[in-house]
Amino acid sequence: MTGDFASVTTEFQMSAMSDDYPRFINGEAYSEDSSLNTLDICLLRPSSEDTVWIIFIHGGAYRDPLISKASFLPTQSLLLSSKAPFTSHIAGLASPNYRLSPYPSHSTHPSAPSDTARNAKHPDHISDVLRAIAHLQRRFRFGERYILVGHSCGATMALQVAMSRDWGSGLPASSSRSITNTTPSHPTAVPPLGIVGLEVIYSIPLMLHNHASTPAYRDFILNAFGPDIAIPTATSTTVSTSINTDADTYTDVPFPSPSPATLYQDVSPTSAHFTTSWPKGRVVVLAHSKDDELVEWGQVEAMKKVLLAQSWAEDAEEGGREVHVLEIVGSHDGVWRDGKEVVRAVGVALGKIFGGGEGVEVVDRRFCAVGS
Ligand SMILES: N[C@@H](CC(=O)c1ccccc1NC=O)C(=O)O
């Protein structure tokens, strides 16, 4: 009798759930490390071979307390109300917070030394992102069937997911741990089918070189990664304990440099070897605005060069690996605050995965109609 009642309850719950989309789960913990180890979920339909998840990683220079998982909300609202055909391939949406680096000088929300959520140091940020993805993969069983979307340093981390590294190793203990790092720093997450990067730092050395006259860039990178130490495994005989500002690194030497010599090179997506680290990757969308006042367009060119050198193509054949440079409109943070261009970039990635390039055209028409 108990069994009968249990199965009736389960059927009832399942039918109630199917009437219940979209379904929101906010602030779910994926780790106990800090108050920032939570994520938001929106379920749209059951997962199938014809669907993917969209996971969004926010930016904010690894430290900005006013930029969080909520950065995804404008895009989420547009996706939920969109009639664009590509949206029918989305099973779920998710956006994690992750631990931030200290920001004691922030004007309204300074960090305290005792706050476990705001004293992170590399690899804590990427470790949290990997743990959040692994949590979602365990809970919803979508495996590789997702698109990882990131803004600014959030996309630096999205590409680091596809670099499939053990981010906790290869560094001296003092560099690879922070006061908050209480769990293993190398959680496993299956890399995505595609990555959408918006206004991204693809090469930290290149960014520091291009903004050498603005100390804030050096400050936030030092804050997140510590000094640009030599990488013990590098074959290079150069031992650098300071930031590498050799202009040759950025222009003439093909990316990735044969053997990254320093930490900042090594963690940058321009050092990726996706042929081995990400064999199932299908598409990378490099979405960038020429109005971005913080991250320069040259980042896109550097990353595109790396991907083309590793047999990615701008017009890949069916089943090939495609890199798509997408010029978008808006300021650095304006793109996520508005969301329309993020939707357009997601449409490009889904067009590649599901065929037809349907996404871009449909989204563009809709925006023309709304705007006129
Ligand atoms: N709002 C950030 C600045 C920021 O986000 C940023 C600045 C320069 C280059 C990239 C940035 N963000 C990347 O995630 C801050 O207050 O530090």
CSV table of C-alpha atoms and ligand atoms in Angstrom, one decimal:
chain,number,residue,atom,x,y,z
A,1,MET,CA,0.0,0.0,0.0
A,2,THR,CA,2.8,2.3,0.9
A,3,GLY,CA,4.3,1.6,-2.5
A,4,ASP,CA,1.1,2.5,-4.3
A,5,PHE,CA,0.8,5.8,-2.5
A,6,ALA,CA,4.5,6.6,-3.2
A,7,SER,CA,4.2,6.0,-6.9
A,8,VAL,CA,0.9,8.1,-7.1
A,9,THR,CA,2.8,10.9,-5.4
A,10,THR,CA,5.7,10.7,-7.7
A,11,GLU,CA,3.5,10.8,-10.8
A,12,PHE,CA,1.5,13.7,-9.4
A,13,GLN,CA,4.7,15.6,-8.7
A,14,MET,CA,6.1,14.9,-12.2
A,15,SER,CA,2.9,16.1,-13.9
A,16,ALA,CA,2.8,19.2,-11.7
A,17,MET,CA,6.4,19.9,-12.6
A,18,SER,CA,5.8,19.7,-16.3
A,19,ASP,CA,3.2,22.4,-16.0
A,20,ASP,CA,5.5,24.4,-14.0
A,21,TYR,CA,8.1,25.6,-16.5
A,22,PRO,CA,10.0,27.8,-16.2
A,23,ARG,CA,11.0,26.8,-12.7
A,24,PHE,CA,13.4,28.9,-10.7
A,25,ILE,CA,15.8,27.6,-8.0
A,26,ASN,CA,17.7,30.5,-6.5
A,27,GLY,CA,20.7,30.6,-4.2
A,28,GLU,CA,21.4,26.9,-4.2
A,29,ALA,CA,24.7,26.1,-2.5
A,30,TYR,CA,27.3,24.1,-4.5
A,31,SER,CA,30.0,24.2,-1.8
A,32,GLU,CA,30.1,25.2,1.8
A,33,ASP,CA,33.2,27.3,1.4
A,34,SER,CA,31.5,30.7,1.6
A,35,SER,CA,28.3,32.7,1.2
A,36,LEU,CA,29.3,33.3,-2.5
A,37,ASN,CA,29.3,29.5,-3.3
A,38,THR,CA,25.8,29.5,-4.6
A,39,LEU,CA,24.1,29.5,-8.0
A,40,ASP,CA,20.8,30.3,-9.6
A,41,ILE,CA,19.0,27.8,-11.9
A,42,CYS,CA,16.1,28.2,-14.3
A,43,LEU,CA,14.6,25.0,-15.7
A,44,LEU,CA,12.9,25.3,-19.1
A,45,ARG,CA,12.2,21.8,-20.3
A,46,PRO,CA,13.5,18.2,-19.8
A,47,SER,CA,17.0,17.6,-21.1
A,48,SER,CA,17.2,15.6,-24.3
A,49,GLU,CA,19.7,15.0,-27.1
A,50,ASP,CA,18.1,18.1,-28.7
A,51,THR,CA,18.8,20.4,-25.9
A,52,VAL,CA,21.7,22.1,-24.1
A,53,TRP,CA,22.1,24.1,-20.9
A,54,ILE,CA,23.4,27.6,-20.9
A,55,ILE,CA,25.7,28.5,-18.0
A,56,PHE,CA,26.8,32.1,-17.4
A,57,ILE,CA,30.0,33.1,-15.5
A,58,HIS,CA,30.0,36.8,-14.5
A,59,GLY,CA,33.0,39.1,-14.7
A,60,GLY,CA,34.1,42.0,-12.5
A,61,ALA,CA,37.9,41.7,-12.4
A,62,TYR,CA,37.7,38.8,-9.9
A,63,ARG,CA,36.9,41.3,-7.2
A,64,ASP,CA,33.9,43.6,-7.9
A,65,PRO,CA,31.2,43.0,-5.2
A,66,LEU,CA,28.6,44.7,-7.3
A,67,ILE,CA,29.0,42.2,-10.2
A,68,SER,CA,27.5,38.8,-9.5
A,69,LYS,CA,25.4,35.9,-10.8
A,70,ALA,CA,22.7,38.5,-11.2
A,71,SER,CA,24.5,39.8,-14.3
A,72,PHE,CA,22.8,37.1,-16.1
A,73,LEU,CA,19.2,38.2,-15.3
A,74,PRO,CA,18.7,40.7,-18.2
A,75,THR,CA,19.8,37.9,-20.7
A,76,GLN,CA,17.7,35.3,-18.9
A,77,SER,CA,14.6,37.5,-19.1
A,78,LEU,CA,15.2,38.0,-22.9
A,79,LEU,CA,15.7,34.3,-23.4
A,80,LEU,CA,12.6,33.4,-21.5
A,81,SER,CA,10.4,35.8,-23.5
A,82,SER,CA,12.1,35.1,-26.9
A,83,LYS,CA,10.2,33.3,-29.7
A,84,ALA,CA,13.5,32.7,-31.6
A,85,PRO,CA,13.6,29.0,-32.6
A,86,PHE,CA,17.1,28.4,-31.1
A,87,THR,CA,15.6,29.0,-27.6
A,88,SER,CA,13.6,25.7,-28.0
A,89,HIS,CA,17.0,23.9,-27.6
A,90,ILE,CA,17.6,25.3,-24.1
A,91,ALA,CA,16.9,22.9,-21.3
A,92,GLY,CA,18.1,25.0,-18.4
A,93,LEU,CA,19.9,28.2,-17.5
A,94,ALA,CA,22.3,28.6,-14.6
A,95,SER,CA,24.6,31.3,-13.2
A,96,PRO,CA,27.0,30.7,-10.3
A,97,ASN,CA,28.7,33.2,-7.9
A,98,TYR,CA,32.3,32.4,-7.0
A,99,ARG,CA,34.6,33.6,-4.3
A,100,LEU,CA,36.1,37.0,-5.0
A,101,SER,CA,39.6,38.5,-4.4
A,102,PRO,CA,39.9,41.2,-1.8
A,103,TYR,CA,38.7,44.8,-2.5
A,104,PRO,CA,39.3,46.7,0.7
A,105,SER,CA,39.3,50.0,-1.2
A,106,HIS,CA,35.8,49.6,-2.7
A,107,SER,CA,33.9,52.8,-2.2
A,108,THR,CA,30.6,51.3,-0.9
A,109,HIS,CA,31.3,47.6,-0.2
A,110,PRO,CA,34.9,47.2,1.0
A,111,SER,CA,36.0,43.7,1.8
A,112,ALA,CA,37.0,42.6,5.3
A,113,PRO,CA,40.1,40.4,5.9
A,114,SER,CA,37.9,37.9,7.8
A,115,ASP,CA,35.4,37.4,5.0
A,116,THR,CA,35.9,33.9,3.5
A,117,ALA,CA,33.8,35.0,0.4
A,118,ARG,CA,36.1,37.9,-0.5
A,119,ASN,CA,39.7,36.8,0.1
A,120,ALA,CA,40.2,34.4,-2.8
A,121,LYS,CA,43.3,33.9,-4.8
A,122,HIS,CA,43.9,31.9,-7.9
A,123,PRO,CA,43.0,29.0,-8.3
A,124,ASP,CA,40.1,29.6,-5.9
A,125,HIS,CA,37.9,31.4,-8.6
A,126,ILE,CA,38.4,28.7,-11.3
A,127,SER,CA,38.1,26.0,-8.7
A,128,ASP,CA,34.7,27.4,-7.6
A,129,VAL,CA,33.5,27.7,-11.2
A,130,LEU,CA,34.5,24.0,-11.9
A,131,ARG,CA,32.7,22.9,-8.8
A,132,ALA,CA,29.6,24.8,-9.7
A,133,ILE,CA,29.6,23.2,-13.2
A,134,ALA,CA,30.3,19.7,-11.7
A,135,HIS,CA,27.4,20.3,-9.2
A,136,LEU,CA,25.0,21.1,-12.1
A,137,GLN,CA,26.2,18.1,-14.1
A,138,ARG,CA,25.7,15.7,-11.2
A,139,ARG,CA,22.2,17.1,-10.5
A,140,PHE,CA,20.9,17.4,-14.0
A,141,ARG,CA,23.0,14.9,-16.0
A,142,PHE,CA,23.6,17.0,-19.1
A,143,GLY,CA,27.3,16.1,-19.3
A,144,GLU,CA,29.0,18.0,-22.1
A,145,ARG,CA,25.6,19.3,-23.5
A,146,TYR,CA,26.0,22.9,-22.4
A,147,ILE,CA,27.3,26.2,-23.7
A,148,LEU,CA,29.5,28.1,-21.3
A,149,VAL,CA,29.0,31.8,-21.6
A,150,GLY,CA,31.3,34.2,-19.8
A,151,HIS,CA,31.8,38.0,-19.5
A,152,SER,CA,35.3,39.5,-19.1
A,153,CYS,CA,37.3,37.4,-16.5
A,154,GLY,CA,34.2,35.1,-16.3
A,155,ALA,CA,35.0,34.1,-19.9
A,156,THR,CA,38.7,33.8,-19.1
A,157,MET,CA,37.5,31.1,-16.7
A,158,ALA,CA,35.1,29.6,-19.2
A,159,LEU,CA,38.1,28.9,-21.5
A,160,GLN,CA,40.1,27.7,-18.6
A,161,VAL,CA,37.4,25.0,-18.1
A,162,ALA,CA,38.2,23.8,-21.6
A,163,MET,CA,41.9,23.9,-20.8
A,164,SER,CA,41.1,20.9,-18.6
A,165,ARG,CA,44.0,21.5,-16.2
A,166,ASP,CA,44.6,20.6,-12.6
A,167,TRP,CA,44.6,24.3,-11.5
A,168,GLY,CA,45.8,23.4,-8.1
A,169,SER,CA,49.1,21.9,-9.2
A,170,GLY,CA,52.3,23.3,-10.6
A,171,LEU,CA,52.4,26.2,-8.2
A,172,PRO,CA,54.2,26.6,-4.9
A,173,ALA,CA,51.9,25.8,-2.0
A,174,SER,CA,51.8,29.5,-1.0
A,175,SER,CA,50.5,30.5,-4.4
A,176,SER,CA,48.1,27.7,-5.0
A,177,ARG,CA,46.2,28.1,-1.7
A,178,SER,CA,44.4,30.9,-0.1
A,179,ILE,CA,43.2,31.2,3.5
A,180,THR,CA,39.7,30.1,2.3
A,181,ASN,CA,40.8,27.1,0.3
A,182,THR,CA,39.5,24.3,2.4
A,183,THR,CA,38.4,21.8,-0.3
A,184,PRO,CA,40.3,20.1,-3.1
A,185,SER,CA,41.3,22.7,-5.7
A,186,HIS,CA,40.8,20.4,-8.7
A,187,PRO,CA,37.1,19.4,-9.0
A,188,THR,CA,36.2,17.7,-12.2
A,189,ALA,CA,33.8,19.1,-14.7
A,190,VAL,CA,33.1,17.9,-18.2
A,191,PRO,CA,34.0,20.7,-20.7
A,192,PRO,CA,31.1,22.2,-22.8
A,193,LEU,CA,30.2,21.8,-26.4
A,194,GLY,CA,30.7,25.5,-27.0
A,195,ILE,CA,32.0,28.7,-25.3
A,196,VAL,CA,30.7,32.3,-25.8
A,197,GLY,CA,33.1,34.9,-24.6
A,198,LEU,CA,32.0,38.5,-24.2
A,199,GLU,CA,34.5,41.4,-23.7
A,200,VAL,CA,37.1,38.9,-22.6
A,201,ILE,CA,40.7,39.0,-21.2
A,202,TYR,CA,42.2,36.2,-23.3
A,203,SER,CA,45.8,37.1,-22.6
A,204,ILE,CA,46.7,38.7,-19.2
A,205,PRO,CA,50.2,39.7,-20.4
A,206,LEU,CA,48.8,41.3,-23.5
A,207,MET,CA,46.2,43.3,-21.4
A,208,LEU,CA,48.9,44.4,-18.9
A,209,HIS,CA,51.1,45.5,-21.8
A,210,ASN,CA,48.3,47.4,-23.5
A,211,HIS,CA,47.3,49.2,-20.3
A,212,ALA,CA,50.7,49.6,-18.8
A,213,SER,CA,50.0,53.2,-17.9
A,214,THR,CA,46.9,52.4,-15.8
A,215,PRO,CA,48.0,50.8,-12.5
A,216,ALA,CA,44.5,49.4,-11.8
A,217,TYR,CA,45.0,46.6,-14.3
A,218,ARG,CA,48.2,45.4,-12.7
A,219,ASP,CA,46.6,45.8,-9.3
A,220,PHE,CA,43.6,43.6,-9.9
A,221,ILE,CA,45.7,40.9,-11.6
A,222,LEU,CA,48.2,40.9,-8.7
A,223,ASN,CA,45.3,40.8,-6.4
A,224,ALA,CA,43.8,37.7,-8.1
A,225,PHE,CA,46.9,35.8,-9.1
A,226,GLY,CA,49.8,37.1,-7.0
A,227,PRO,CA,53.1,38.1,-8.8
A,228,ASP,CA,53.9,36.7,-12.3
A,229,ILE,CA,56.2,33.9,-11.0
A,230,ALA,CA,58.2,31.6,-13.3
A,231,ILE,CA,56.4,28.3,-14.1
A,232,PRO,CA,58.6,25.4,-12.8
A,233,THR,CA,57.8,23.1,-15.7
A,234,ALA,CA,58.6,25.7,-18.4
A,235,THR,CA,61.5,24.7,-20.6
A,236,SER,CA,62.5,28.4,-21.0
A,237,THR,CA,65.6,29.4,-19.1
A,238,THR,CA,64.1,32.8,-18.4
A,239,VAL,CA,63.2,33.2,-14.8
A,240,SER,CA,61.0,36.1,-14.2
A,241,THR,CA,59.6,37.2,-10.9
A,242,SER,CA,58.0,40.4,-12.3
A,243,ILE,CA,55.3,41.0,-14.8
A,244,ASN,CA,56.4,40.1,-18.3
A,245,THR,CA,56.2,43.1,-20.5
A,246,ASP,CA,58.3,41.9,-23.4
A,247,ALA,CA,56.4,43.2,-26.4
A,248,ASP,CA,57.6,40.3,-28.6
A,249,THR,CA,55.4,38.0,-26.5
A,250,TYR,CA,52.3,39.8,-27.8
A,251,THR,CA,53.0,40.4,-31.4
A,252,ASP,CA,55.5,38.2,-33.2
A,253,VAL,CA,55.6,35.0,-31.2
A,254,PRO,CA,52.8,32.7,-32.2
A,255,PHE,CA,50.2,32.0,-29.5
A,256,PRO,CA,50.4,29.9,-27.6
A,257,SER,CA,54.0,30.6,-26.8
A,258,PRO,CA,55.9,27.3,-27.1
A,259,SER,CA,56.3,27.0,-23.4
A,260,PRO,CA,54.6,29.5,-21.2
A,261,ALA,CA,57.3,30.9,-19.0
A,262,THR,CA,55.3,32.7,-16.4
A,263,LEU,CA,52.1,32.3,-14.4
A,264,TYR,CA,50.2,35.0,-16.3
A,265,GLN,CA,51.0,33.4,-19.6
A,266,ASP,CA,50.2,30.0,-18.4
A,267,VAL,CA,46.8,30.8,-17.0
A,268,SER,CA,45.8,32.8,-20.1
A,269,PRO,CA,43.5,31.1,-22.6
A,270,THR,CA,46.0,32.1,-25.3
A,271,SER,CA,48.2,29.3,-23.9
A,272,ALA,CA,45.5,26.7,-24.4
A,273,HIS,CA,46.1,23.5,-26.3
A,274,PHE,CA,42.5,22.7,-27.2
A,275,THR,CA,43.4,19.8,-29.6
A,276,THR,CA,44.2,17.7,-26.5
A,277,SER,CA,42.4,19.5,-23.7
A,278,TRP,CA,39.0,20.0,-25.4
A,279,PRO,CA,38.6,17.5,-28.2
A,280,LYS,CA,34.8,17.7,-28.2
A,281,GLY,CA,34.6,21.5,-28.4
A,282,ARG,CA,32.5,22.6,-31.4
A,283,VAL,CA,32.3,26.4,-31.3
A,284,VAL,CA,33.9,29.4,-29.7
A,285,VAL,CA,32.2,32.8,-30.2
A,286,LEU,CA,34.5,35.7,-29.6
A,287,ALA,CA,32.0,38.5,-29.0
A,288,HIS,CA,33.5,41.9,-28.4
A,289,SER,CA,32.4,45.5,-28.8
A,290,LYS,CA,34.7,48.2,-30.2
A,291,ASP,CA,33.1,50.5,-27.6
A,292,ASP,CA,34.5,48.4,-24.7
A,293,GLU,CA,36.4,51.0,-22.7
A,294,LEU,CA,38.2,48.5,-20.5
A,295,VAL,CA,39.3,45.5,-22.6
A,296,GLU,CA,40.8,46.1,-26.0
A,297,TRP,CA,39.8,44.5,-29.3
A,298,GLY,CA,43.4,43.2,-29.7
A,299,GLN,CA,42.4,40.4,-27.3
A,300,VAL,CA,40.1,39.0,-29.9
A,301,GLU,CA,42.8,39.0,-32.6
A,302,ALA,CA,45.2,37.2,-30.2
A,303,MET,CA,42.7,34.4,-29.3
A,304,LYS,CA,41.5,34.0,-32.9
A,305,LYS,CA,45.1,33.5,-34.0
A,306,VAL,CA,45.5,30.7,-31.4
A,307,LEU,CA,42.4,28.9,-32.4
A,308,LEU,CA,43.1,29.1,-36.2
A,309,ALA,CA,46.6,27.7,-35.5
A,310,GLN,CA,45.0,24.7,-33.8
A,311,SER,CA,42.7,23.9,-36.8
A,312,TRP,CA,39.7,25.8,-35.8
A,313,ALA,CA,38.1,27.6,-38.8
A,314,GLU,CA,36.0,30.6,-39.3
A,315,ASP,CA,33.7,28.8,-41.7
A,316,ALA,CA,34.0,25.2,-40.4
A,317,GLU,CA,32.4,22.3,-42.2
A,318,GLU,CA,29.5,20.4,-40.7
A,319,GLY,CA,31.0,18.8,-37.5
A,320,GLY,CA,34.1,21.0,-37.7
A,321,ARG,CA,35.4,23.3,-34.9
A,322,GLU,CA,34.4,26.9,-35.5
A,323,VAL,CA,35.7,30.1,-34.2
A,324,HIS,CA,33.2,33.0,-34.8
A,325,VAL,CA,34.3,36.6,-34.2
A,326,LEU,CA,31.1,38.6,-33.4
A,327,GLU,CA,31.3,42.3,-33.2
A,328,ILE,CA,28.7,43.4,-30.7
A,329,VAL,CA,27.5,46.8,-29.5
A,330,GLY,CA,27.8,48.3,-26.1
A,331,SER,CA,30.2,49.3,-23.3
A,332,HIS,CA,32.1,46.7,-21.2
A,333,ASP,CA,29.4,46.2,-18.6
A,334,GLY,CA,26.6,47.6,-20.9
A,335,VAL,CA,26.5,44.3,-22.8
A,336,TRP,CA,25.3,42.2,-19.8
A,337,ARG,CA,23.2,45.0,-18.3
A,338,ASP,CA,21.2,45.1,-21.6
A,339,GLY,CA,21.4,41.4,-22.5
A,340,LYS,CA,20.4,41.7,-26.2
A,341,GLU,CA,23.9,41.2,-27.5
A,342,VAL,CA,24.4,38.3,-25.2
A,343,VAL,CA,21.3,36.6,-26.6
A,344,ARG,CA,22.6,37.3,-30.1
A,345,ALA,CA,26.0,35.7,-29.3
A,346,VAL,CA,24.2,32.6,-27.6
A,347,GLY,CA,22.1,32.3,-30.8
A,348,VAL,CA,25.3,32.1,-32.9
A,349,ALA,CA,26.6,29.3,-30.8
A,350,LEU,CA,23.3,27.4,-30.8
A,351,GLY,CA,23.1,27.9,-34.6
A,352,LYS,CA,26.4,26.1,-34.9
A,353,ILE,CA,25.4,23.3,-32.6
A,354,PHE,CA,21.9,22.7,-34.0
A,355,GLY,CA,22.4,23.8,-37.6
A,356,GLY,CA,20.9,26.4,-39.9
A,357,GLY,CA,22.4,29.5,-38.3
A,358,GLU,CA,18.8,30.1,-37.3
A,359,GLY,CA,19.6,32.0,-34.2
A,360,VAL,CA,21.3,35.1,-35.5
A,361,GLU,CA,18.8,36.0,-38.2
A,362,VAL,CA,15.7,35.5,-36.0
A,363,VAL,CA,17.1,37.4,-33.1
A,364,ASP,CA,18.2,40.3,-35.4
A,365,ARG,CA,14.7,40.5,-36.9
A,366,ARG,CA,13.1,40.6,-33.5
A,367,PHE,CA,15.3,43.4,-32.4
A,368,CYS,CA,14.6,45.4,-35.5
A,369,ALA,CA,10.9,45.0,-34.8
A,370,VAL,CA,11.2,46.0,-31.2
A,371,GLY,CA,13.4,49.0,-32.0
A,372,SER,CA,11.2,50.4,-34.8
B,1,LIG,N1,34.6,46.8,-12.1
B,1,LIG,C1,35.9,46.3,-11.9
B,1,LIG,C2,36.8,46.5,-13.1
B,1,LIG,C3,36.5,45.5,-14.1
B,1,LIG,O1,35.6,44.8,-14.1
B,1,LIG,C4,37.6,45.4,-15.2
B,1,LIG,C5,38.4,46.4,-15.4
B,1,LIG,C6,39.4,46.3,-16.5
B,1,LIG,C7,39.4,45.1,-17.2
B,1,LIG,C8,38.6,44.1,-17.0
B,1,LIG,C9,37.6,44.2,-16.0
B,1,LIG,N2,36.7,43.2,-15.7
B,1,LIG,C10,37.0,41.9,-16.0
B,1,LIG,O2,36.3,41.0,-15.5
B,1,LIG,C11,36.5,46.8,-10.6
B,1,LIG,O3,35.9,47.6,-9.9
B,1,LIG,O4,37.7,46.4,-10.3
